Amino acid sequence: MAATLLPTLSPPVSRAAAAFLLLRRAPSEVLLLSSSSSNSTPLTRFRLLVLSSNPSPCPPPPFHTGVLLHRCSRRSGPPRPPNARYRDKLRRYCRSCGTSDCFLFSCRFYLRAAAEACVENPLCFCAELPRCCLSGCLQVRGDGEILSQVVSSQADLLARYGGVAPKMAEEAHALVIDQVVQKALDDAKLSGSDLSAVAVTVGPGLSLCLRVGVHKVRQVAKSFGLPIVGVHHMEAHALVSRLVNKDLDFPFLALLISGGHNLLVLAHSLGQYVQLGTTIDDAIGEAYDETARWLGLDMRKGPALEELALDGDPDAVKFRVPMRQHKDCNFSYAGLKTQVRLAIESKNLSTYDIPISSASEEDRQSRANIAASFQRVAVLHLEERCQRAVEWALKIEPSIKYFVVSGGVASNKYVRTCLNQVAENNGLQLVSPPPSLCTDNGVMIAWTGIEHFVAGRFEDPPAADEPDDTQYELRPRWPLGEEYSEGRSVARSLKTARVHPSLTSMIQGSLQK
C-alpha cells in the first residue's frame, strides 16, 4: 500500500477568515475557525490564538478569552474537529461584528506572535533533505529560528565519479542519515517527543535518494506519533524567502534556478502556482557546472566559474543568445553548452590535462574570457525570459510587488545584479535568500513544512503496526504548477512519461472533495 503525502485535512477557508493555532505541543485545547473561501484552516493539537483585524469595535466574544476552544482527549493522533455547536457560535459572533473578516490573521504574523507568546514550548519541525549530493536534517521553530542544522556532503563521490552516481548516492545517504538526524536533535537539545511534526522532500529528484529520506521520516513519525508533511523541493526554494523577508506575501513572481531546474512561476497563494516558463533541456546550473568542468576548474564549479569570469572579457567570444526566436518564457542551455565546448576546442586549450591552477598566463586568460562570455550570454538569456514573465505576471496579477529569485544559481552575484535591474525596471522589489539558503538546504524544507502544516496539509502519523517495507509514493517528476496557456513552447520536449500531477492540481483536487 502506497502512503500519500500532503492531503488537505480541512475545508477551504480564506486567510481573511482564518484563525491560526498558537503552536504548543500536546495541550488539551484546540482551536478551529472557519468561514468559506480558498485556503485551509489547520486542524492540530495546539492552543489557539486569534487576533481581530476588524477596525470597528466588536462585542466581546461569547467564548473563553477570544478564542474558540474545542476540548479533546489527550490521545495520540490528530484531534477531532469541533462540533456544530462551536461552529455556530463562531458564525453568530462574526455576524454580530458585521463582517466575516474579524479573524483576519496573516500566517506570517501568526508565526511571529506564536513564538513571542510561547517561546518556552514552540512548534518545532524536523526536516529531511535527501538530495542526490548531500544529506541534511535540521530543527526549525515556528517563528523561523533555526535551532540546528546538520549536513553530510558527498563531494568526494562527485569528485570520484565526475558527477552524481545515483546508486552510490543512495548508499551514502543510508549510511549517514541516522547519525545526521540524531546530531541535529542533540545540537538543538531536543528529543523526538519535543517535535510537532516532520517534513520531508518527496519530489522532484532521484527516487533512490528520496526514498531514503522518506523512510527515515516515517520511522521518526511512527516512533513519536508525529504528522508528516511532504514537501515539493522547488516550492521550498520559492518559499524560503518568506522566512527571511517578513514582508513577502502572495502573490509574487518567482524564478527558481539550480543545477536541475529553471522555473518561472506566479505564486498566487500557498500551493497555488502558475508555471510561466521552464527549461526545455538543460538548466542554467548544469550549464555553469559543465562549462566549469570543461575549463578545468575545481569541484566548486559554478562559484569557481563566477570567480574566473571576473578576470575575463565578456565580449571576447561571441556566443549566441538562445531561443530569441521563441516569444515565450522557456529556457534552453544545451545549445550554449555546445558553443562553449566548440570555443574551447577551437583555441586548443588542454583543459582536461592542465587544471586552471597549472595553466600558463595566456592559457588562463583564454579560459577567463570564455567564462566571462559564457556568463554574460547565460544571464542575458535569463534577463530576457524574466522580462517577458514579469509582463505576463503583471497582466494576470497587477498587485505583484516582489520578484523572488532562489535556487543555487541565485547565490551568483552577477546573476543577482542583472536580475535586480530587471526588477527595478518594472517597479518590483527583488527578494532573494542569503547564499547559504539558496543552495539545497534543510531550512527551506522545514519552513515549507511549517507553512503547509499551519494550512492543515499533512499526513496523519503512521500506524504503529505499519510494516517497514511499506511502499511510499515518491514523485521524481513532479511539476509545481499548472502551465500558463501562452507559455507553451513549440520547442519544448514532449516527454511526459511518469510525470505526476502538479502540486497545484493535487491541492485543488483535494479542496473540491
Short mmCIF file of C-alpha atoms in Angstrom, two decimals:
data_model
loop_
_atom_site.label_atom_id
_atom_site.label_comp_id
_atom_site.label_asym_id
_atom_site.label_seq_id
_atom_site.Cartn_x
_atom_site.Cartn_y
_atom_site.Cartn_z
CA MET A 1 0.00 0.00 0.00
CA ALA A 2 1.46 3.36 -1.02
CA ALA A 3 1.42 6.15 1.51
CA THR A 4 0.27 9.52 0.24
CA LEU A 5 1.54 12.87 1.42
CA LEU A 6 0.14 16.37 1.50
CA PRO A 7 -3.57 15.65 1.90
CA THR A 8 -5.77 18.57 2.76
CA LEU A 9 -7.48 17.71 6.02
CA SER A 10 -9.82 20.64 6.40
CA PRO A 11 -12.42 22.52 4.33
CA PRO A 12 -11.45 25.56 2.25
CA VAL A 13 -11.18 28.78 4.21
CA SER A 14 -9.99 32.25 3.25
CA ARG A 15 -6.98 33.76 5.00
CA ALA A 16 -9.26 36.67 5.84
CA ALA A 17 -11.45 34.35 7.86
CA ALA A 18 -8.85 32.02 9.30
CA ALA A 19 -7.56 31.96 12.84
CA PHE A 20 -4.41 30.01 13.35
CA LEU A 21 -3.06 27.92 16.14
CA LEU A 22 -0.73 29.06 18.83
CA LEU A 23 1.81 26.35 18.44
CA ARG A 24 2.18 24.37 21.64
CA ARG A 25 2.88 20.69 21.82
CA ALA A 26 0.07 18.40 23.10
CA PRO A 27 -2.14 20.54 25.34
CA SER A 28 -5.82 19.68 25.76
CA GLU A 29 -7.25 22.64 23.85
CA VAL A 30 -7.65 23.05 20.13
CA LEU A 31 -8.93 25.92 18.05
CA LEU A 32 -10.71 25.61 14.75
CA LEU A 33 -12.02 28.69 12.99
CA SER A 34 -13.55 28.56 9.58
CA SER A 35 -15.61 30.54 7.14
CA SER A 36 -15.71 29.94 3.41
CA SER A 37 -13.27 30.65 0.62
CA SER A 38 -9.99 29.39 -0.79
CA ASN A 39 -7.36 28.27 1.72
CA SER A 40 -7.22 25.77 4.57
CA THR A 41 -7.62 26.03 8.29
CA PRO A 42 -5.24 23.95 10.37
CA LEU A 43 -6.51 21.10 12.50
CA THR A 44 -3.98 20.17 15.13
CA ARG A 45 -3.43 19.68 18.85
CA PHE A 46 -2.33 23.18 19.79
CA ARG A 47 -3.75 26.01 21.86
CA LEU A 48 -5.16 28.68 19.62
CA LEU A 49 -4.61 32.38 19.36
CA VAL A 50 -7.00 34.67 17.46
CA LEU A 51 -6.35 38.31 16.63
CA SER A 52 -9.08 40.59 15.32
CA SER A 53 -8.38 42.84 12.36
CA ASN A 54 -11.79 44.46 12.28
CA PRO A 55 -11.22 48.22 12.77
CA SER A 56 -14.71 48.68 14.18
CA PRO A 57 -15.32 47.67 17.81
CA CYS A 58 -16.66 44.15 18.19
CA PRO A 59 -18.66 42.86 21.11
CA PRO A 60 -16.78 40.56 23.46
CA PRO A 61 -16.69 37.07 22.03
CA PRO A 62 -19.12 34.64 23.66
CA PHE A 63 -16.34 32.17 24.42
CA HIS A 64 -13.21 31.98 26.52
CA THR A 65 -10.58 34.76 26.04
CA GLY A 66 -11.42 35.49 22.45
CA VAL A 67 -10.66 32.03 21.18
CA LEU A 68 -12.94 29.24 20.20
CA LEU A 69 -11.83 26.21 22.15
CA HIS A 70 -12.52 22.64 21.47
CA ARG A 71 -11.84 20.14 24.23
CA CYS A 72 -10.39 16.94 23.04
CA SER A 73 -8.99 13.88 24.73
CA ARG A 74 -5.26 13.53 25.36
CA ARG A 75 -4.94 10.81 22.83
CA SER A 76 -2.29 10.34 20.19
CA GLY A 77 -3.01 11.32 16.62
CA PRO A 78 -4.82 14.34 15.18
CA PRO A 79 -7.80 15.81 17.03
CA ARG A 80 -11.43 15.59 16.07
CA PRO A 81 -12.89 18.76 14.57
CA PRO A 82 -15.04 20.99 16.76
CA ASN A 83 -18.69 20.10 16.87
CA ALA A 84 -21.51 22.07 15.26
CA ARG A 85 -22.33 24.00 18.45
CA TYR A 86 -18.92 25.66 18.49
CA ARG A 87 -19.02 26.40 14.76
CA ASP A 88 -22.45 28.02 15.09
CA LYS A 89 -21.20 30.11 17.99
CA LEU A 90 -18.36 31.42 15.85
CA ARG A 91 -20.66 32.23 12.94
CA ARG A 92 -23.00 34.19 15.21
CA TYR A 93 -20.11 36.17 16.59
CA CYS A 94 -18.84 37.02 13.08
CA ARG A 95 -22.33 38.17 12.06
CA SER A 96 -22.57 40.36 15.17
CA CYS A 97 -19.41 42.16 14.02
CA GLY A 98 -20.93 42.77 10.61
CA THR A 99 -18.07 41.07 8.82
CA SER A 100 -16.54 37.65 8.40
CA ASP A 101 -13.09 39.23 8.46
CA CYS A 102 -12.95 39.74 12.20
CA PHE A 103 -10.44 36.92 12.47
CA LEU A 104 -8.11 38.05 9.73
CA PHE A 105 -4.71 36.71 10.61
CA SER A 106 -1.71 36.51 8.33
CA CYS A 107 0.21 33.26 8.50
CA ARG A 108 3.44 35.20 8.75
CA PHE A 109 2.35 37.41 11.60
CA TYR A 110 0.84 34.41 13.31
CA LEU A 111 4.15 32.60 13.38
CA ARG A 112 5.91 35.56 14.97
CA ALA A 113 3.13 36.02 17.53
CA ALA A 114 3.20 32.34 18.35
CA ALA A 115 6.90 32.42 19.07
CA GLU A 116 6.62 35.54 21.24
CA ALA A 117 3.71 34.17 23.24
CA CYS A 118 5.01 30.66 23.68
CA VAL A 119 8.80 30.66 23.40
CA GLU A 120 9.19 28.10 26.15
CA ASN A 121 7.38 25.41 24.17
CA PRO A 122 7.37 26.33 20.47
CA LEU A 123 6.42 24.43 17.37
CA CYS A 124 9.45 22.50 16.24
CA PHE A 125 9.95 20.89 12.88
CA CYS A 126 12.39 18.18 11.92
CA ALA A 127 13.09 18.32 8.19
CA GLU A 128 14.88 15.81 6.00
CA LEU A 129 16.71 16.81 2.83
CA PRO A 130 17.56 13.66 0.88
CA ARG A 131 19.17 15.15 -2.23
CA CYS A 132 21.45 13.49 -4.73
CA CYS A 133 24.67 15.00 -3.33
CA LEU A 134 24.02 15.67 0.36
CA SER A 135 22.02 14.51 3.34
CA GLY A 136 20.70 17.02 5.83
CA CYS A 137 18.50 17.39 8.86
CA LEU A 138 17.58 20.40 10.92
CA GLN A 139 15.24 21.72 13.56
CA VAL A 140 13.27 24.92 12.95
CA ARG A 141 10.88 26.69 15.30
CA GLY A 142 7.56 28.15 14.24
CA ASP A 143 9.00 31.66 14.12
CA GLY A 144 11.72 30.55 11.72
CA GLU A 145 14.56 30.36 14.23
CA ILE A 146 16.98 27.65 13.13
CA LEU A 147 17.72 25.53 16.16
CA SER A 148 20.19 23.22 14.44
CA GLN A 149 21.33 22.15 11.00
CA VAL A 150 23.50 19.19 10.10
CA VAL A 151 24.64 18.43 6.54
CA SER A 152 26.62 15.49 5.24
CA SER A 153 28.16 16.27 1.85
CA GLN A 154 29.02 13.79 -0.90
CA ALA A 155 31.67 15.96 -2.53
CA ASP A 156 34.11 13.04 -2.52
CA LEU A 157 31.67 10.92 -4.56
CA LEU A 158 31.11 13.78 -7.00
CA ALA A 159 34.87 14.09 -7.49
CA ARG A 160 35.36 10.33 -7.86
CA TYR A 161 32.63 9.82 -10.48
CA GLY A 162 32.70 13.26 -12.10
CA GLY A 163 29.06 13.87 -11.16
CA VAL A 164 26.12 12.17 -9.47
CA ALA A 165 26.10 8.37 -9.34
CA PRO A 166 22.53 7.60 -8.19
CA LYS A 167 23.11 4.19 -6.60
CA MET A 168 26.25 5.36 -4.81
CA ALA A 169 24.41 8.47 -3.63
CA GLU A 170 21.59 6.34 -2.22
CA GLU A 171 24.01 4.15 -0.29
CA ALA A 172 25.84 7.20 1.05
CA HIS A 173 22.53 8.67 2.28
CA ALA A 174 21.56 5.44 4.01
CA LEU A 175 24.94 5.21 5.77
CA VAL A 176 24.77 8.66 7.39
CA ILE A 177 21.12 9.57 7.77
CA ASP A 178 20.64 8.11 11.25
CA GLN A 179 23.67 9.94 12.61
CA VAL A 180 22.67 13.18 10.86
CA VAL A 181 19.18 13.15 12.39
CA GLN A 182 20.45 12.31 15.86
CA LYS A 183 23.12 15.03 15.76
CA ALA A 184 20.53 17.59 14.67
CA LEU A 185 18.37 16.67 17.68
CA ASP A 186 21.36 16.73 20.01
CA ASP A 187 22.57 20.13 18.76
CA ALA A 188 19.08 21.57 19.29
CA LYS A 189 18.90 19.94 22.75
CA LEU A 190 15.66 18.24 21.76
CA SER A 191 14.27 14.75 21.59
CA GLY A 192 11.72 13.29 19.22
CA SER A 193 8.96 13.89 21.76
CA ASP A 194 9.63 17.66 21.55
CA LEU A 195 8.82 17.78 17.85
CA SER A 196 5.46 18.91 16.50
CA ALA A 197 5.81 17.34 13.05
CA VAL A 198 8.33 16.19 10.48
CA ALA A 199 8.78 17.37 6.90
CA VAL A 200 10.50 15.58 4.04
CA THR A 201 11.20 16.11 0.35
CA VAL A 202 9.04 13.78 -1.75
CA GLY A 203 9.97 15.24 -5.16
CA PRO A 204 11.14 16.14 -7.65
CA GLY A 205 14.51 14.37 -7.61
CA LEU A 206 16.16 10.98 -7.81
CA SER A 207 13.75 8.42 -6.42
CA LEU A 208 16.59 6.34 -4.95
CA CYS A 209 17.66 9.25 -2.77
CA LEU A 210 14.14 10.47 -1.98
CA ARG A 211 13.23 7.03 -0.67
CA VAL A 212 15.97 7.11 1.98
CA GLY A 213 14.68 10.35 3.48
CA VAL A 214 11.01 9.38 3.38
CA HIS A 215 11.73 6.02 5.01
CA LYS A 216 13.65 7.68 7.85
CA VAL A 217 10.98 10.32 8.41
CA ARG A 218 8.26 7.70 8.63
CA GLN A 219 10.31 5.85 11.22
CA VAL A 220 10.61 9.01 13.34
CA ALA A 221 6.94 9.89 12.86
CA LYS A 222 5.81 6.39 13.83
CA SER A 223 8.02 6.33 16.93
CA PHE A 224 6.72 9.63 18.30
CA GLY A 225 3.23 9.88 16.77
CA LEU A 226 4.10 12.89 14.58
CA PRO A 227 2.28 14.21 11.50
CA ILE A 228 4.25 14.20 8.24
CA VAL A 229 4.40 16.98 5.66
CA GLY A 230 5.54 16.01 2.16
CA VAL A 231 7.38 18.93 0.54
CA HIS A 232 7.89 19.88 -3.11
CA HIS A 233 11.57 20.73 -3.47
CA MET A 234 11.05 23.67 -5.85
CA GLU A 235 8.25 25.15 -3.77
CA ALA A 236 10.67 25.08 -0.84
CA HIS A 237 13.13 27.18 -2.86
CA ALA A 238 10.37 29.69 -3.57
CA LEU A 239 9.06 29.91 0.00
CA VAL A 240 12.33 30.12 1.91
CA SER A 241 12.43 33.83 1.01
CA ARG A 242 9.33 34.26 3.18
CA LEU A 243 11.42 33.07 6.12
CA VAL A 244 13.99 35.84 5.73
CA ASN A 245 11.70 38.59 4.40
CA LYS A 246 8.69 39.01 6.69
CA ASP A 247 7.01 41.44 4.27
CA LEU A 248 6.93 39.00 1.38
CA ASP A 249 3.35 37.95 0.82
CA PHE A 250 1.39 36.43 -2.02
CA PRO A 251 1.10 36.97 -4.91
CA PHE A 252 4.67 37.18 -6.21
CA LEU A 253 6.72 36.13 -9.23
CA ALA A 254 9.49 33.59 -8.60
CA LEU A 255 12.48 32.50 -10.66
CA LEU A 256 13.93 29.21 -9.40
CA ILE A 257 17.35 28.44 -10.86
CA SER A 258 19.52 25.50 -9.90
CA GLY A 259 21.54 22.65 -11.35
CA GLY A 260 18.48 20.74 -12.48
CA HIS A 261 15.76 23.36 -12.81
CA ASN A 262 14.89 26.64 -14.47
CA LEU A 263 11.40 27.62 -13.43
CA LEU A 264 9.36 30.82 -13.66
CA VAL A 265 6.18 30.66 -11.57
CA LEU A 266 3.49 33.04 -10.47
CA ALA A 267 2.67 32.25 -6.84
CA HIS A 268 -0.97 33.12 -6.16
CA SER A 269 -1.01 31.59 -2.68
CA LEU A 270 0.45 28.68 -0.77
CA GLY A 271 0.29 25.65 -3.06
CA GLN A 272 -1.32 27.61 -5.92
CA TYR A 273 1.15 28.29 -8.75
CA VAL A 274 1.04 29.06 -12.46
CA GLN A 275 4.07 27.94 -14.44
CA LEU A 276 5.10 30.68 -16.87
CA GLY A 277 8.27 29.02 -18.13
CA THR A 278 10.63 26.12 -17.62
CA THR A 279 13.69 24.62 -19.27
CA ILE A 280 13.18 22.54 -22.40
CA ASP A 281 16.55 20.79 -21.98
CA ASP A 282 19.38 21.82 -19.64
CA ALA A 283 19.17 24.21 -16.68
CA ILE A 284 21.50 27.14 -16.13
CA GLY A 285 23.15 25.49 -13.14
CA GLU A 286 24.07 22.46 -15.22
CA ALA A 287 25.47 24.75 -17.93
CA TYR A 288 27.62 26.52 -15.31
CA ASP A 289 28.88 23.23 -13.91
CA GLU A 290 29.67 21.70 -17.29
CA THR A 291 31.45 24.83 -18.51
CA ALA A 292 33.48 24.96 -15.31
CA ARG A 293 34.49 21.30 -15.74
CA TRP A 294 35.50 21.87 -19.37
CA LEU A 295 37.62 24.84 -18.29
CA GLY A 296 39.47 22.70 -15.76
CA LEU A 297 38.06 24.38 -12.66
CA ASP A 298 37.77 22.76 -9.24
CA MET A 299 34.78 20.99 -7.73
CA ARG A 300 33.17 24.29 -6.72
CA LYS A 301 32.27 24.55 -10.42
CA GLY A 302 29.67 27.36 -10.63
CA PRO A 303 31.25 29.60 -7.96
CA ALA A 304 34.70 28.91 -9.42
CA LEU A 305 33.49 29.95 -12.89
CA GLU A 306 31.96 33.14 -11.50
CA GLU A 307 35.31 33.95 -9.88
CA LEU A 308 37.27 33.23 -13.05
CA ALA A 309 34.89 35.34 -15.16
CA LEU A 310 35.89 38.43 -13.17
CA ASP A 311 39.28 38.33 -14.92
CA GLY A 312 37.88 37.82 -18.41
CA ASP A 313 36.45 39.93 -21.25
CA PRO A 314 32.69 39.21 -21.57
CA ASP A 315 32.77 40.27 -25.25
CA ALA A 316 35.81 38.22 -26.24
CA VAL A 317 33.77 35.27 -27.55
CA LYS A 318 30.57 35.93 -29.49
CA PHE A 319 28.14 33.35 -28.20
CA ARG A 320 24.54 33.46 -29.47
CA VAL A 321 21.71 34.07 -27.00
CA PRO A 322 19.42 31.01 -27.01
CA MET A 323 15.81 30.93 -28.19
CA ARG A 324 15.40 34.54 -29.20
CA GLN A 325 13.05 33.43 -31.97
CA HIS A 326 10.65 31.89 -29.40
CA LYS A 327 8.43 34.51 -27.77
CA ASP A 328 7.78 32.63 -24.54
CA CYS A 329 9.40 32.29 -21.12
CA ASN A 330 11.03 28.89 -21.55
CA PHE A 331 14.77 28.32 -21.27
CA SER A 332 17.37 26.33 -23.17
CA TYR A 333 21.07 25.96 -22.34
CA ALA A 334 22.03 22.85 -24.34
CA GLY A 335 22.97 24.94 -27.40
CA LEU A 336 25.03 27.38 -25.35
CA LYS A 337 26.93 24.46 -23.82
CA THR A 338 27.77 23.23 -27.32
CA GLN A 339 29.00 26.69 -28.29
CA VAL A 340 31.29 26.76 -25.25
CA ARG A 341 32.73 23.32 -25.98
CA LEU A 342 33.44 24.28 -29.61
CA ALA A 343 35.10 27.53 -28.47
CA ILE A 344 37.40 25.60 -26.13
CA GLU A 345 38.31 23.16 -28.91
CA SER A 346 38.97 25.98 -31.40
CA LYS A 347 41.53 27.54 -29.05
CA ASN A 348 43.26 24.18 -28.47
CA LEU A 349 43.03 24.52 -24.70
CA SER A 350 44.22 21.41 -22.86
CA THR A 351 41.71 21.83 -20.07
CA TYR A 352 41.47 18.12 -19.24
CA ASP A 353 45.22 17.65 -18.87
CA ILE A 354 46.09 21.01 -17.33
CA PRO A 355 43.91 22.33 -14.47
CA ILE A 356 43.45 26.06 -14.12
CA SER A 357 45.91 26.18 -11.23
CA SER A 358 48.72 24.93 -13.51
CA ALA A 359 47.80 26.88 -16.65
CA SER A 360 50.07 29.50 -18.22
CA GLU A 361 49.13 33.17 -18.08
CA GLU A 362 47.93 33.16 -21.70
CA ASP A 363 46.02 29.92 -21.23
CA ARG A 364 44.36 31.19 -18.06
CA GLN A 365 43.31 34.42 -19.79
CA SER A 366 41.72 32.49 -22.66
CA ARG A 367 39.75 30.42 -20.16
CA ALA A 368 38.71 33.56 -18.28
CA ASN A 369 37.45 35.15 -21.50
CA ILE A 370 35.37 32.08 -22.31
CA ALA A 371 33.99 32.03 -18.76
CA ALA A 372 33.06 35.72 -18.86
CA SER A 373 31.49 35.44 -22.33
CA PHE A 374 29.50 32.37 -21.29
CA GLN A 375 28.24 34.05 -18.12
CA ARG A 376 27.17 37.19 -19.99
CA VAL A 377 25.06 35.25 -22.51
CA ALA A 378 23.71 32.74 -19.99
CA VAL A 379 22.44 35.52 -17.73
CA LEU A 380 21.22 37.63 -20.66
CA HIS A 381 19.00 34.67 -21.58
CA LEU A 382 17.65 34.77 -18.03
CA GLU A 383 17.02 38.50 -18.23
CA GLU A 384 15.07 38.29 -21.48
CA ARG A 385 12.84 35.48 -20.25
CA CYS A 386 12.28 37.16 -16.89
CA GLN A 387 11.31 40.44 -18.55
CA ARG A 388 8.59 38.67 -20.52
CA ALA A 389 7.49 36.75 -17.43
CA VAL A 390 7.14 39.98 -15.45
CA GLU A 391 4.88 41.38 -18.18
CA TRP A 392 2.73 38.23 -18.16
CA ALA A 393 2.58 38.10 -14.38
CA LEU A 394 1.51 41.74 -14.06
CA LYS A 395 -1.20 41.10 -16.63
CA ILE A 396 -2.53 38.20 -14.54
CA GLU A 397 -1.92 39.73 -11.08
CA PRO A 398 -1.43 43.52 -11.26
CA SER A 399 -0.88 43.65 -7.48
CA ILE A 400 2.50 41.88 -7.63
CA LYS A 401 5.24 43.77 -5.79
CA TYR A 402 8.02 41.21 -5.43
CA PHE A 403 10.28 39.25 -7.74
CA VAL A 404 11.76 36.28 -5.87
CA VAL A 405 14.97 34.69 -7.15
CA SER A 406 16.07 31.50 -5.42
CA GLY A 407 17.95 28.26 -6.01
CA GLY A 408 21.66 27.51 -6.10
CA VAL A 409 22.46 29.84 -9.02
CA ALA A 410 20.78 32.73 -7.17
CA SER A 411 23.88 32.93 -4.96
CA ASN A 412 25.81 34.20 -8.00
CA LYS A 413 26.39 37.95 -7.52
CA TYR A 414 26.40 38.70 -11.25
CA VAL A 415 23.05 36.93 -11.65
CA ARG A 416 21.55 38.89 -8.76
CA THR A 417 22.82 42.21 -10.08
CA CYS A 418 21.37 41.67 -13.55
CA LEU A 419 18.00 40.40 -12.30
CA ASN A 420 17.77 43.25 -9.80
CA GLN A 421 17.92 45.60 -12.77
CA VAL A 422 15.02 43.73 -14.39
CA ALA A 423 13.00 44.06 -11.19
CA GLU A 424 13.73 47.78 -10.80
CA ASN A 425 12.85 48.48 -14.44
CA ASN A 426 9.39 47.04 -13.75
CA GLY A 427 8.79 48.64 -10.35
CA LEU A 428 9.31 45.38 -8.43
CA GLN A 429 11.49 44.58 -5.45
CA LEU A 430 13.98 41.76 -5.85
CA VAL A 431 13.89 39.30 -2.96
CA SER A 432 16.48 36.58 -2.65
CA PRO A 433 17.54 34.50 0.35
CA PRO A 434 21.12 34.70 1.59
CA PRO A 435 23.57 32.49 -0.33
CA SER A 436 23.54 29.87 2.43
CA LEU A 437 19.81 29.36 1.84
CA CYS A 438 19.98 29.50 -1.97
CA THR A 439 21.63 26.13 -2.39
CA ASP A 440 19.82 22.96 -1.31
CA ASN A 441 19.30 23.09 2.44
CA GLY A 442 17.06 21.61 5.11
CA VAL A 443 15.92 25.04 6.29
CA MET A 444 13.74 25.54 3.23
CA ILE A 445 12.19 22.09 3.64
CA ALA A 446 11.36 22.76 7.30
CA TRP A 447 9.93 26.20 6.57
CA THR A 448 7.74 24.93 3.75
CA GLY A 449 6.61 22.14 6.05
CA ILE A 450 5.59 24.73 8.64
CA GLU A 451 3.61 26.73 6.08
CA HIS A 452 1.66 23.67 4.88
CA PHE A 453 1.25 22.33 8.40
CA VAL A 454 -0.33 25.60 9.50
CA ALA A 455 -2.60 25.38 6.45
CA GLY A 456 -3.77 21.93 7.57
CA ARG A 457 -1.99 19.94 4.86
CA PHE A 458 -0.25 16.99 6.43
CA GLU A 459 -0.48 13.24 6.75
CA ASP A 460 -1.54 11.54 9.96
CA PRO A 461 1.17 9.74 11.94
CA PRO A 462 1.89 6.27 10.52
CA ALA A 463 0.11 3.40 12.19
CA ALA A 464 2.11 1.68 14.92
CA ASP A 465 1.87 -1.61 13.03
CA GLU A 466 2.91 -0.18 9.64
CA PRO A 467 5.43 -2.62 8.12
CA ASP A 468 8.94 -1.35 7.46
CA ASP A 469 8.72 -2.36 3.80
CA THR A 470 5.69 -0.14 3.08
CA GLN A 471 5.86 1.38 -0.40
CA TYR A 472 5.82 5.18 -0.34
CA GLU A 473 4.56 7.46 -3.06
CA LEU A 474 7.54 9.37 -4.44
CA ARG A 475 7.35 12.00 -7.18
CA PRO A 476 10.64 12.14 -9.12
CA ARG A 477 9.00 14.16 -11.90
CA TRP A 478 6.55 16.49 -10.24
CA PRO A 479 5.52 19.86 -11.76
CA LEU A 480 4.99 22.68 -9.31
CA GLY A 481 2.11 24.46 -11.04
CA GLU A 482 -0.22 24.40 -13.99
CA GLU A 483 1.23 25.63 -17.27
CA TYR A 484 0.20 29.09 -18.47
CA SER A 485 -1.61 28.79 -21.79
CA GLU A 486 0.56 31.41 -23.53
CA GLY A 487 3.72 29.81 -22.12
CA ARG A 488 3.62 26.58 -24.11
CA SER A 489 6.62 26.43 -26.40
CA VAL A 490 6.73 24.67 -29.76
CA ALA A 491 10.36 23.87 -28.93
CA ARG A 492 9.52 22.15 -25.68
CA SER A 493 10.14 18.45 -25.20
CA LEU A 494 7.02 16.31 -25.23
CA LYS A 495 8.37 13.76 -22.77
CA THR A 496 5.66 13.31 -20.17
CA ALA A 497 6.17 9.68 -19.09
CA ARG A 498 5.76 9.09 -15.36
CA VAL A 499 5.06 12.75 -14.64
CA HIS A 500 2.90 13.23 -11.56
CA PRO A 501 0.05 15.74 -11.50
CA SER A 502 1.29 19.16 -10.39
CA LEU A 503 1.26 20.19 -6.74
CA THR A 504 -1.30 22.87 -7.58
CA SER A 505 -3.71 20.42 -9.25
CA MET A 506 -3.38 17.98 -6.35
CA ILE A 507 -4.26 20.63 -3.79
CA GLN A 508 -7.13 21.95 -5.90
CA GLY A 509 -8.46 18.42 -6.27
CA SER A 510 -8.34 17.83 -2.51
CA LEU A 511 -10.21 21.08 -1.86
CA GLN A 512 -13.02 20.00 -4.18
CA LYS A 513 -13.60 16.71 -2.39
#
